[in-house]
Amino acid sequence: MQRQRHLVCFSVGLSVLGCRHRHVSAGRYCCCHSRGRFRAVSTRTAMLTGLSQHKPLTFVTSNEKKLAELRAILRDLVGMEVTIEARHIDLPEIQGEAEDIAREKCRYAARAIQGPALVEDTQLCYHAFGGLPGPYVKYFLRNLGPEGMEKLLAAWDDKRATAQCIFALAVDADAEPHLFTGQTLGRIVVPRGKRNFGWDPIFQPDGHEKTYAEMSEGEKNAISHRFRAASRLAEFLRNHYTTR
Ligand SMILES: O=c1nc[nH]c2c1ncn2[C@H]1C[C@H](O)[C@@H](COP(=O)(O)OP(=O)(O)OP(=O)(O)O)O1
Ligand SMILES: [Mg+2]
């Protein structure tokens, strides 16, 4: 079964913070080392990866909080400033395993954009439920709210949960997506903290006293499932979108 979904397409131009290389300008692909040295993209590398400066990488998501976190994380990881342009695309979203959902979202996005596309799918997996609600967490949250999602586990002693993020990147319209996964282990608690992002109030990461929702942006972004997935994505961007 497929559902038609309305997604906002954010075209991401990667410009560089503090780059000393005059030939690298906003809109061209450029990454830097975390140590602060910059590398410019050559045409050859761009061709090899299916990218060219005429085809900007586009992040397709309907969720502005995801976008805000990714911007902050990438800026810290690779020193890239992300400028955003929004347009609307209708993309179908399949049911199935998380990886397949991310892959299929990405294929549709890349075809719709006719160029490099980045998408993301997030899951919240209760260990007591064999991984559910997993990729369907959005629909649980919409109908139960954070309170109801915590009460689901009332009859179980095992409150453990895994927060998972999968980025899928297609380097061109017809390219097979690359997946970048990150997980953070924690447990489900009675809601605490801000109510501005999904299930953040009920997820308390292992080794921390606060829920995601009680943490500052920086605290969450230093340990989150999204940070871990974005670190792998950033590594790929450094290796494939740049020359040495
Ligand atoms: O870090 C997070 N902390 C708390 N909640 C979160 C987080 N990240 C996603 N979420 C929520 C949003 C949605 O209710 C569900 C994932 O569903 P998911 O399909 O990946 O997101 P979405 O539909 O909002 O955006 P998209 O257009 O990119 O698919 O979990
Ligand atoms: Mg979604």
PDB file of C-alpha atoms and ligand atoms in Angstrom:
ATOM      1  CA  MET A   1       0.000   0.000   0.000  1.00  0.00           C
ATOM      2  CA  GLN A   2       1.239   3.485  -0.724  1.00  0.00           C
ATOM      3  CA  ARG A   3       0.211   6.758   0.796  1.00  0.00           C
ATOM      4  CA  GLN A   4       0.544  10.024  -1.075  1.00  0.00           C
ATOM      5  CA  ARG A   5       2.389  12.457   1.118  1.00  0.00           C
ATOM      6  CA  HIS A   6       3.076  16.119   0.798  1.00  0.00           C
ATOM      7  CA  LEU A   7       6.738  16.867   1.291  1.00  0.00           C
ATOM      8  CA  VAL A   8       8.582  20.135   1.319  1.00  0.00           C
ATOM      9  CA  CYS A   9      11.715  20.121  -0.763  1.00  0.00           C
ATOM     10  CA  PHE A  10      14.610  22.124   0.625  1.00  0.00           C
ATOM     11  CA  SER A  11      17.292  22.816  -1.920  1.00  0.00           C
ATOM     12  CA  VAL A  12      20.519  22.960  -0.013  1.00  0.00           C
ATOM     13  CA  GLY A  13      23.299  25.132  -1.312  1.00  0.00           C
ATOM     14  CA  LEU A  14      26.508  24.355   0.509  1.00  0.00           C
ATOM     15  CA  SER A  15      28.527  27.451   1.058  1.00  0.00           C
ATOM     16  CA  VAL A  16      31.594  27.541   3.153  1.00  0.00           C
ATOM     17  CA  LEU A  17      32.181  29.316   6.422  1.00  0.00           C
ATOM     18  CA  GLY A  18      35.442  31.152   6.545  1.00  0.00           C
ATOM     19  CA  CYS A  19      36.892  29.477   3.453  1.00  0.00           C
ATOM     20  CA  ARG A  20      40.154  31.083   2.382  1.00  0.00           C
ATOM     21  CA  HIS A  21      39.987  29.630  -1.111  1.00  0.00           C
ATOM     22  CA  ARG A  22      38.688  32.403  -3.322  1.00  0.00           C
ATOM     23  CA  HIS A  23      37.719  29.942  -6.077  1.00  0.00           C
ATOM     24  CA  VAL A  24      35.235  28.222  -3.770  1.00  0.00           C
ATOM     25  CA  SER A  25      32.034  30.183  -3.760  1.00  0.00           C
ATOM     26  CA  ALA A  26      28.559  29.623  -2.375  1.00  0.00           C
ATOM     27  CA  GLY A  27      26.622  27.062  -4.349  1.00  0.00           C
ATOM     28  CA  ARG A  28      29.671  24.965  -5.266  1.00  0.00           C
ATOM     29  CA  TYR A  29      30.369  21.739  -3.438  1.00  0.00           C
ATOM     30  CA  CYS A  30      33.048  22.169  -0.884  1.00  0.00           C
ATOM     31  CA  CYS A  31      33.773  20.440   2.392  1.00  0.00           C
ATOM     32  CA  CYS A  32      36.468  21.046   4.929  1.00  0.00           C
ATOM     33  CA  HIS A  33      38.228  18.842   7.433  1.00  0.00           C
ATOM     34  CA  SER A  34      36.964  19.106  10.968  1.00  0.00           C
ATOM     35  CA  ARG A  35      40.422  20.555  11.619  1.00  0.00           C
ATOM     36  CA  GLY A  36      39.491  23.517   9.464  1.00  0.00           C
ATOM     37  CA  ARG A  37      41.415  22.878   6.222  1.00  0.00           C
ATOM     38  CA  PHE A  38      39.313  23.217   3.106  1.00  0.00           C
ATOM     39  CA  ARG A  39      39.173  21.115  -0.036  1.00  0.00           C
ATOM     40  CA  ALA A  40      37.600  22.264  -3.258  1.00  0.00           C
ATOM     41  CA  VAL A  41      35.680  19.982  -5.572  1.00  0.00           C
ATOM     42  CA  SER A  42      37.173  19.149  -8.937  1.00  0.00           C
ATOM     43  CA  THR A  43      35.076  18.466 -12.004  1.00  0.00           C
ATOM     44  CA  ARG A  44      36.606  14.985 -12.148  1.00  0.00           C
ATOM     45  CA  THR A  45      35.456  14.071  -8.645  1.00  0.00           C
ATOM     46  CA  ALA A  46      32.076  15.575  -9.295  1.00  0.00           C
ATOM     47  CA  MET A  47      31.708  13.490 -12.451  1.00  0.00           C
ATOM     48  CA  LEU A  48      32.844  10.334 -10.664  1.00  0.00           C
ATOM     49  CA  THR A  49      30.215  10.701  -7.987  1.00  0.00           C
ATOM     50  CA  GLY A  50      27.520  11.689 -10.430  1.00  0.00           C
ATOM     51  CA  LEU A  51      27.481  15.213  -9.090  1.00  0.00           C
ATOM     52  CA  SER A  52      28.173  18.474 -10.782  1.00  0.00           C
ATOM     53  CA  GLN A  53      27.987  21.992  -9.535  1.00  0.00           C
ATOM     54  CA  HIS A  54      24.988  22.511 -11.785  1.00  0.00           C
ATOM     55  CA  LYS A  55      23.030  19.935  -9.779  1.00  0.00           C
ATOM     56  CA  PRO A  56      22.806  21.069  -6.143  1.00  0.00           C
ATOM     57  CA  LEU A  57      22.214  18.524  -3.391  1.00  0.00           C
ATOM     58  CA  THR A  58      18.612  18.764  -2.239  1.00  0.00           C
ATOM     59  CA  PHE A  59      17.285  17.672   1.172  1.00  0.00           C
ATOM     60  CA  VAL A  60      13.668  16.569   0.849  1.00  0.00           C
ATOM     61  CA  THR A  61      11.713  16.578   4.088  1.00  0.00           C
ATOM     62  CA  SER A  62       8.402  17.814   5.428  1.00  0.00           C
ATOM     63  CA  ASN A  63       9.939  18.304   8.857  1.00  0.00           C
ATOM     64  CA  GLU A  64      11.576  21.636   9.595  1.00  0.00           C
ATOM     65  CA  LYS A  65      12.979  20.452  12.939  1.00  0.00           C
ATOM     66  CA  LYS A  66      14.936  17.710  11.159  1.00  0.00           C
ATOM     67  CA  LEU A  67      16.310  20.289   8.784  1.00  0.00           C
ATOM     68  CA  ALA A  68      17.287  22.671  11.584  1.00  0.00           C
ATOM     69  CA  GLU A  69      19.122  19.891  13.435  1.00  0.00           C
ATOM     70  CA  LEU A  70      20.921  18.713  10.298  1.00  0.00           C
ATOM     71  CA  ARG A  71      22.036  22.256   9.519  1.00  0.00           C
ATOM     72  CA  ALA A  72      23.451  22.686  13.018  1.00  0.00           C
ATOM     73  CA  ILE A  73      25.115  19.263  13.012  1.00  0.00           C
ATOM     74  CA  LEU A  74      26.725  19.676   9.569  1.00  0.00           C
ATOM     75  CA  ARG A  75      27.945  23.129  10.431  1.00  0.00           C
ATOM     76  CA  ASP A  76      29.746  21.697  13.463  1.00  0.00           C
ATOM     77  CA  LEU A  77      30.980  18.574  11.690  1.00  0.00           C
ATOM     78  CA  VAL A  78      32.325  19.921   8.433  1.00  0.00           C
ATOM     79  CA  GLY A  79      32.031  23.679   8.669  1.00  0.00           C
ATOM     80  CA  MET A  80      29.365  23.960   5.995  1.00  0.00           C
ATOM     81  CA  GLU A  81      26.745  26.673   6.121  1.00  0.00           C
ATOM     82  CA  VAL A  82      23.498  25.495   4.585  1.00  0.00           C
ATOM     83  CA  THR A  83      21.257  27.897   2.721  1.00  0.00           C
ATOM     84  CA  ILE A  84      17.726  26.804   2.035  1.00  0.00           C
ATOM     85  CA  GLU A  85      15.250  27.141  -0.751  1.00  0.00           C
ATOM     86  CA  ALA A  86      11.862  25.444  -0.328  1.00  0.00           C
ATOM     87  CA  ARG A  87       9.472  24.007  -2.895  1.00  0.00           C
ATOM     88  CA  HIS A  88       6.705  21.396  -2.690  1.00  0.00           C
ATOM     89  CA  ILE A  89       6.735  17.883  -4.104  1.00  0.00           C
ATOM     90  CA  ASP A  90       4.218  15.061  -3.609  1.00  0.00           C
ATOM     91  CA  LEU A  91       6.100  11.838  -2.870  1.00  0.00           C
ATOM     92  CA  PRO A  92       4.641   8.404  -2.105  1.00  0.00           C
ATOM     93  CA  GLU A  93       5.893   6.615   1.042  1.00  0.00           C
ATOM     94  CA  ILE A  94       5.839   2.796   1.187  1.00  0.00           C
ATOM     95  CA  GLN A  95       5.365   0.446   4.139  1.00  0.00           C
ATOM     96  CA  GLY A  96       8.130  -2.008   5.029  1.00  0.00           C
ATOM     97  CA  GLU A  97      11.545  -2.162   6.685  1.00  0.00           C
ATOM     98  CA  ALA A  98      13.080   1.151   7.682  1.00  0.00           C
ATOM     99  CA  GLU A  99      15.926   0.842   5.169  1.00  0.00           C
ATOM    100  CA  ASP A 100      13.514   0.141   2.322  1.00  0.00           C
ATOM    101  CA  ILE A 101      11.342   3.109   3.271  1.00  0.00           C
ATOM    102  CA  ALA A 102      14.379   5.422   3.274  1.00  0.00           C
ATOM    103  CA  ARG A 103      15.665   3.998  -0.029  1.00  0.00           C
ATOM    104  CA  GLU A 104      12.303   4.352  -1.750  1.00  0.00           C
ATOM    105  CA  LYS A 105      11.752   7.907  -0.458  1.00  0.00           C
ATOM    106  CA  CYS A 106      15.171   8.771  -1.854  1.00  0.00           C
ATOM    107  CA  ARG A 107      14.559   7.216  -5.282  1.00  0.00           C
ATOM    108  CA  TYR A 108      11.323   9.153  -5.634  1.00  0.00           C
ATOM    109  CA  ALA A 109      12.920  12.373  -4.464  1.00  0.00           C
ATOM    110  CA  ALA A 110      15.888  12.065  -6.836  1.00  0.00           C
ATOM    111  CA  ARG A 111      13.613  11.332  -9.785  1.00  0.00           C
ATOM    112  CA  ALA A 112      11.334  14.233  -8.900  1.00  0.00           C
ATOM    113  CA  ILE A 113      14.266  16.635  -8.563  1.00  0.00           C
ATOM    114  CA  GLN A 114      16.199  15.107 -11.478  1.00  0.00           C
ATOM    115  CA  GLY A 115      19.386  15.410  -9.487  1.00  0.00           C
ATOM    116  CA  PRO A 116      21.162  14.588  -6.227  1.00  0.00           C
ATOM    117  CA  ALA A 117      18.690  14.091  -3.362  1.00  0.00           C
ATOM    118  CA  LEU A 118      18.987  13.557   0.365  1.00  0.00           C
ATOM    119  CA  VAL A 119      16.114  12.230   2.484  1.00  0.00           C
ATOM    120  CA  GLU A 120      15.860  10.984   6.047  1.00  0.00           C
ATOM    121  CA  ASP A 121      13.632   8.553   7.912  1.00  0.00           C
ATOM    122  CA  THR A 122      13.492   8.301  11.690  1.00  0.00           C
ATOM    123  CA  GLN A 123      12.314   5.362  13.813  1.00  0.00           C
ATOM    124  CA  LEU A 124      11.606   4.868  17.495  1.00  0.00           C
ATOM    125  CA  CYS A 125      11.896   1.155  18.322  1.00  0.00           C
ATOM    126  CA  TYR A 126      10.549  -0.227  21.620  1.00  0.00           C
ATOM    127  CA  HIS A 127      12.561  -3.320  22.569  1.00  0.00           C
ATOM    128  CA  ALA A 128       9.549  -4.859  24.324  1.00  0.00           C
ATOM    129  CA  PHE A 129       7.598  -4.603  21.066  1.00  0.00           C
ATOM    130  CA  GLY A 130      10.224  -6.203  18.841  1.00  0.00           C
ATOM    131  CA  GLY A 131      11.113  -2.836  17.326  1.00  0.00           C
ATOM    132  CA  LEU A 132       7.649  -1.326  16.864  1.00  0.00           C
ATOM    133  CA  PRO A 133       6.431   1.340  16.347  1.00  0.00           C
ATOM    134  CA  GLY A 134       9.701   1.836  14.412  1.00  0.00           C
ATOM    135  CA  PRO A 135       9.084   3.717  11.141  1.00  0.00           C
ATOM    136  CA  TYR A 136       5.399   4.106  12.022  1.00  0.00           C
ATOM    137  CA  VAL A 137       6.112   6.208  15.104  1.00  0.00           C
ATOM    138  CA  LYS A 138       4.676   9.303  13.417  1.00  0.00           C
ATOM    139  CA  TYR A 139       1.190   7.788  13.306  1.00  0.00           C
ATOM    140  CA  PHE A 140       1.393   6.523  16.907  1.00  0.00           C
ATOM    141  CA  LEU A 141       2.492   9.957  18.039  1.00  0.00           C
ATOM    142  CA  ARG A 142      -0.221  11.725  16.096  1.00  0.00           C
ATOM    143  CA  ASN A 143      -2.968   9.602  17.666  1.00  0.00           C
ATOM    144  CA  LEU A 144      -1.614   8.893  21.158  1.00  0.00           C
ATOM    145  CA  GLY A 145       0.607  11.868  21.920  1.00  0.00           C
ATOM    146  CA  PRO A 146       3.732  11.448  24.074  1.00  0.00           C
ATOM    147  CA  GLU A 147       1.639  10.492  27.154  1.00  0.00           C
ATOM    148  CA  GLY A 148      -0.106   7.664  25.326  1.00  0.00           C
ATOM    149  CA  MET A 149       3.158   6.446  23.810  1.00  0.00           C
ATOM    150  CA  GLU A 150       4.662   6.120  27.292  1.00  0.00           C
ATOM    151  CA  LYS A 151       1.534   4.363  28.619  1.00  0.00           C
ATOM    152  CA  LEU A 152       1.803   1.743  25.862  1.00  0.00           C
ATOM    153  CA  LEU A 153       4.611   0.182  27.883  1.00  0.00           C
ATOM    154  CA  ALA A 154       2.710   0.134  31.207  1.00  0.00           C
ATOM    155  CA  ALA A 155       2.450  -3.657  31.252  1.00  0.00           C
ATOM    156  CA  TRP A 156       6.120  -4.181  30.355  1.00  0.00           C
ATOM    157  CA  ASP A 157       9.153  -3.948  32.639  1.00  0.00           C
ATOM    158  CA  ASP A 158      11.444  -3.434  29.681  1.00  0.00           C
ATOM    159  CA  LYS A 159      11.311   0.298  28.865  1.00  0.00           C
ATOM    160  CA  ARG A 160      14.319   0.251  26.529  1.00  0.00           C
ATOM    161  CA  ALA A 161      14.077   1.904  23.121  1.00  0.00           C
ATOM    162  CA  THR A 162      16.374   2.630  20.202  1.00  0.00           C
ATOM    163  CA  ALA A 163      16.129   5.943  18.370  1.00  0.00           C
ATOM    164  CA  GLN A 164      17.314   5.457  14.800  1.00  0.00           C
ATOM    165  CA  CYS A 165      17.924   7.826  11.919  1.00  0.00           C
ATOM    166  CA  ILE A 166      18.627   6.786   8.342  1.00  0.00           C
ATOM    167  CA  PHE A 167      19.833   9.302   5.763  1.00  0.00           C
ATOM    168  CA  ALA A 168      19.526   8.166   2.139  1.00  0.00           C
ATOM    169  CA  LEU A 169      21.511   9.977  -0.527  1.00  0.00           C
ATOM    170  CA  ALA A 170      21.181   9.465  -4.279  1.00  0.00           C
ATOM    171  CA  VAL A 171      24.009  11.184  -6.129  1.00  0.00           C
ATOM    172  CA  ASP A 172      21.893  11.546  -9.248  1.00  0.00           C
ATOM    173  CA  ALA A 173      18.350  11.070 -10.537  1.00  0.00           C
ATOM    174  CA  ASP A 174      18.744   7.349 -11.289  1.00  0.00           C
ATOM    175  CA  ALA A 175      21.470   6.451  -8.792  1.00  0.00           C
ATOM    176  CA  GLU A 176      21.031   3.779  -6.108  1.00  0.00           C
ATOM    177  CA  PRO A 177      20.771   5.469  -2.715  1.00  0.00           C
ATOM    178  CA  HIS A 178      23.587   5.275  -0.164  1.00  0.00           C
ATOM    179  CA  LEU A 179      22.327   4.790   3.418  1.00  0.00           C
ATOM    180  CA  PHE A 180      23.819   6.312   6.573  1.00  0.00           C
ATOM    181  CA  THR A 181      22.384   5.013   9.848  1.00  0.00           C
ATOM    182  CA  GLY A 182      22.758   6.250  13.406  1.00  0.00           C
ATOM    183  CA  GLN A 183      21.311   4.875  16.639  1.00  0.00           C
ATOM    184  CA  THR A 184      21.031   6.106  20.201  1.00  0.00           C
ATOM    185  CA  LEU A 185      19.915   3.744  22.956  1.00  0.00           C
ATOM    186  CA  GLY A 186      17.684   4.929  25.769  1.00  0.00           C
ATOM    187  CA  ARG A 187      14.435   4.311  27.568  1.00  0.00           C
ATOM    188  CA  ILE A 188      10.875   5.522  27.438  1.00  0.00           C
ATOM    189  CA  VAL A 189       9.869   7.746  30.364  1.00  0.00           C
ATOM    190  CA  VAL A 190       6.882   9.854  31.448  1.00  0.00           C
ATOM    191  CA  PRO A 191       7.065  12.993  29.236  1.00  0.00           C
ATOM    192  CA  ARG A 192       9.387  15.757  30.454  1.00  0.00           C
ATOM    193  CA  GLY A 193      10.612  18.943  28.772  1.00  0.00           C
ATOM    194  CA  LYS A 194       9.757  20.967  25.664  1.00  0.00           C
ATOM    195  CA  ARG A 195       6.946  19.818  23.392  1.00  0.00           C
ATOM    196  CA  ASN A 196       8.276  21.161  20.105  1.00  0.00           C
ATOM    197  CA  PHE A 197       9.729  18.031  18.511  1.00  0.00           C
ATOM    198  CA  GLY A 198       7.926  14.718  18.248  1.00  0.00           C
ATOM    199  CA  TRP A 199       8.718  12.092  20.869  1.00  0.00           C
ATOM    200  CA  ASP A 200      11.671  13.986  22.379  1.00  0.00           C
ATOM    201  CA  PRO A 201       9.840  14.318  25.769  1.00  0.00           C
ATOM    202  CA  ILE A 202       9.615  10.534  26.328  1.00  0.00           C
ATOM    203  CA  PHE A 203      13.117   9.503  25.177  1.00  0.00           C
ATOM    204  CA  GLN A 204      15.870   9.517  27.811  1.00  0.00           C
ATOM    205  CA  PRO A 205      19.215   8.467  26.309  1.00  0.00           C
ATOM    206  CA  ASP A 206      21.320   5.985  28.304  1.00  0.00           C
ATOM    207  CA  GLY A 207      23.858   7.654  30.585  1.00  0.00           C
ATOM    208  CA  HIS A 208      21.827  10.888  30.801  1.00  0.00           C
ATOM    209  CA  GLU A 209      19.420  12.260  33.397  1.00  0.00           C
ATOM    210  CA  LYS A 210      17.531  14.409  30.879  1.00  0.00           C
ATOM    211  CA  THR A 211      15.145  13.509  28.093  1.00  0.00           C
ATOM    212  CA  TYR A 212      15.994  14.785  24.612  1.00  0.00           C
ATOM    213  CA  ALA A 213      13.346  17.467  25.208  1.00  0.00           C
ATOM    214  CA  GLU A 214      15.083  18.696  28.378  1.00  0.00           C
ATOM    215  CA  MET A 215      18.438  18.997  26.635  1.00  0.00           C
ATOM    216  CA  SER A 216      19.729  22.082  24.876  1.00  0.00           C
ATOM    217  CA  GLU A 217      20.037  21.888  21.083  1.00  0.00           C
ATOM    218  CA  GLY A 218      23.785  21.366  21.466  1.00  0.00           C
ATOM    219  CA  GLU A 219      23.420  18.607  24.077  1.00  0.00           C
ATOM    220  CA  LYS A 220      20.992  16.626  21.929  1.00  0.00           C
ATOM    221  CA  ASN A 221      22.972  17.159  18.747  1.00  0.00           C
ATOM    222  CA  ALA A 222      26.138  15.831  20.401  1.00  0.00           C
ATOM    223  CA  ILE A 223      24.677  12.381  21.121  1.00  0.00           C
ATOM    224  CA  SER A 224      21.556  11.967  19.018  1.00  0.00           C
ATOM    225  CA  HIS A 225      20.650   9.275  16.484  1.00  0.00           C
ATOM    226  CA  ARG A 226      20.598  12.082  13.877  1.00  0.00           C
ATOM    227  CA  PHE A 227      24.097  13.245  14.840  1.00  0.00           C
ATOM    228  CA  ARG A 228      25.445   9.696  14.506  1.00  0.00           C
ATOM    229  CA  ALA A 229      23.848   9.198  11.095  1.00  0.00           C
ATOM    230  CA  ALA A 230      24.910  12.681   9.942  1.00  0.00           C
ATOM    231  CA  SER A 231      28.512  11.940  10.999  1.00  0.00           C
ATOM    232  CA  ARG A 232      28.557   9.029   8.544  1.00  0.00           C
ATOM    233  CA  LEU A 233      26.938  11.188   5.879  1.00  0.00           C
ATOM    234  CA  ALA A 234      29.524  13.928   6.467  1.00  0.00           C
ATOM    235  CA  GLU A 235      32.324  11.382   6.130  1.00  0.00           C
ATOM    236  CA  PHE A 236      30.893  10.319   2.764  1.00  0.00           C
ATOM    237  CA  LEU A 237      30.594  13.938   1.637  1.00  0.00           C
ATOM    238  CA  ARG A 238      34.194  14.587   2.661  1.00  0.00           C
ATOM    239  CA  ASN A 239      35.438  11.531   0.759  1.00  0.00           C
ATOM    240  CA  HIS A 240      33.302  11.756  -2.358  1.00  0.00           C
ATOM    241  CA  TYR A 241      32.509  15.418  -2.895  1.00  0.00           C
ATOM    242  CA  THR A 242      36.039  16.677  -2.515  1.00  0.00           C
ATOM    243  CA  THR A 243      39.547  16.259  -3.862  1.00  0.00           C
ATOM    244  CA  ARG A 244      42.644  15.777  -1.776  1.00  0.00           C
TER     245      ARG A 244
HETATM  246  O1  LIG B   1      14.850  13.583  16.659  1.00  0.00           O
HETATM  247  C1  LIG B   1      13.625  13.430  16.827  1.00  0.00           C
HETATM  248  N1  LIG B   1      13.038  13.587  18.043  1.00  0.00           N
HETATM  249  C2  LIG B   1      11.737  13.418  18.242  1.00  0.00           C
HETATM  250  N2  LIG B   1      10.863  13.148  17.250  1.00  0.00           N
HETATM  251  C3  LIG B   1      11.393  12.969  16.016  1.00  0.00           C
HETATM  252  C4  LIG B   1      12.759  13.103  15.751  1.00  0.00           C
HETATM  253  N3  LIG B   1      12.970  12.899  14.436  1.00  0.00           N
HETATM  254  C5  LIG B   1      11.796  12.635  13.894  1.00  0.00           C
HETATM  255  N4  LIG B   1      10.840  12.678  14.848  1.00  0.00           N
HETATM  256  C6  LIG B   1       9.406  12.394  14.671  1.00  0.00           C
HETATM  257  C7  LIG B   1       8.796  13.069  13.484  1.00  0.00           C
HETATM  258  C8  LIG B   1       7.789  12.053  13.004  1.00  0.00           C
HETATM  259  O2  LIG B   1       6.633  12.126  13.810  1.00  0.00           O
HETATM  260  C9  LIG B   1       8.495  10.748  13.291  1.00  0.00           C
HETATM  261  C10 LIG B   1       9.433  10.281  12.206  1.00  0.00           C
HETATM  262  O3  LIG B   1       8.762  10.145  10.984  1.00  0.00           O
HETATM  263  P1  LIG B   1       9.494  10.546   9.632  1.00  0.00           P
HETATM  264  O4  LIG B   1       8.694   9.999   8.525  1.00  0.00           O
HETATM  265  O5  LIG B   1      10.949  10.200   9.677  1.00  0.00           O
HETATM  266  O6  LIG B   1       9.473  12.135   9.685  1.00  0.00           O
HETATM  267  P2  LIG B   1       8.509  13.203   9.020  1.00  0.00           P
HETATM  268  O7  LIG B   1       7.406  12.530   8.296  1.00  0.00           O
HETATM  269  O8  LIG B   1       8.143  14.201  10.070  1.00  0.00           O
HETATM  270  O9  LIG B   1       9.439  13.938   7.994  1.00  0.00           O
HETATM  271  P3  LIG B   1       9.893  13.449   6.503  1.00  0.00           P
HETATM  272  O10 LIG B   1       9.125  14.304   5.578  1.00  0.00           O
HETATM  273  O11 LIG B   1      11.375  13.727   6.444  1.00  0.00           O
HETATM  274  O12 LIG B   1       9.561  12.000   6.357  1.00  0.00           O
HETATM  275  O13 LIG B   1       9.290  10.979  14.431  1.00  0.00           O
HETATM  276 MG    MG B   2       7.830  10.827   7.000  1.00  0.00          MG
END
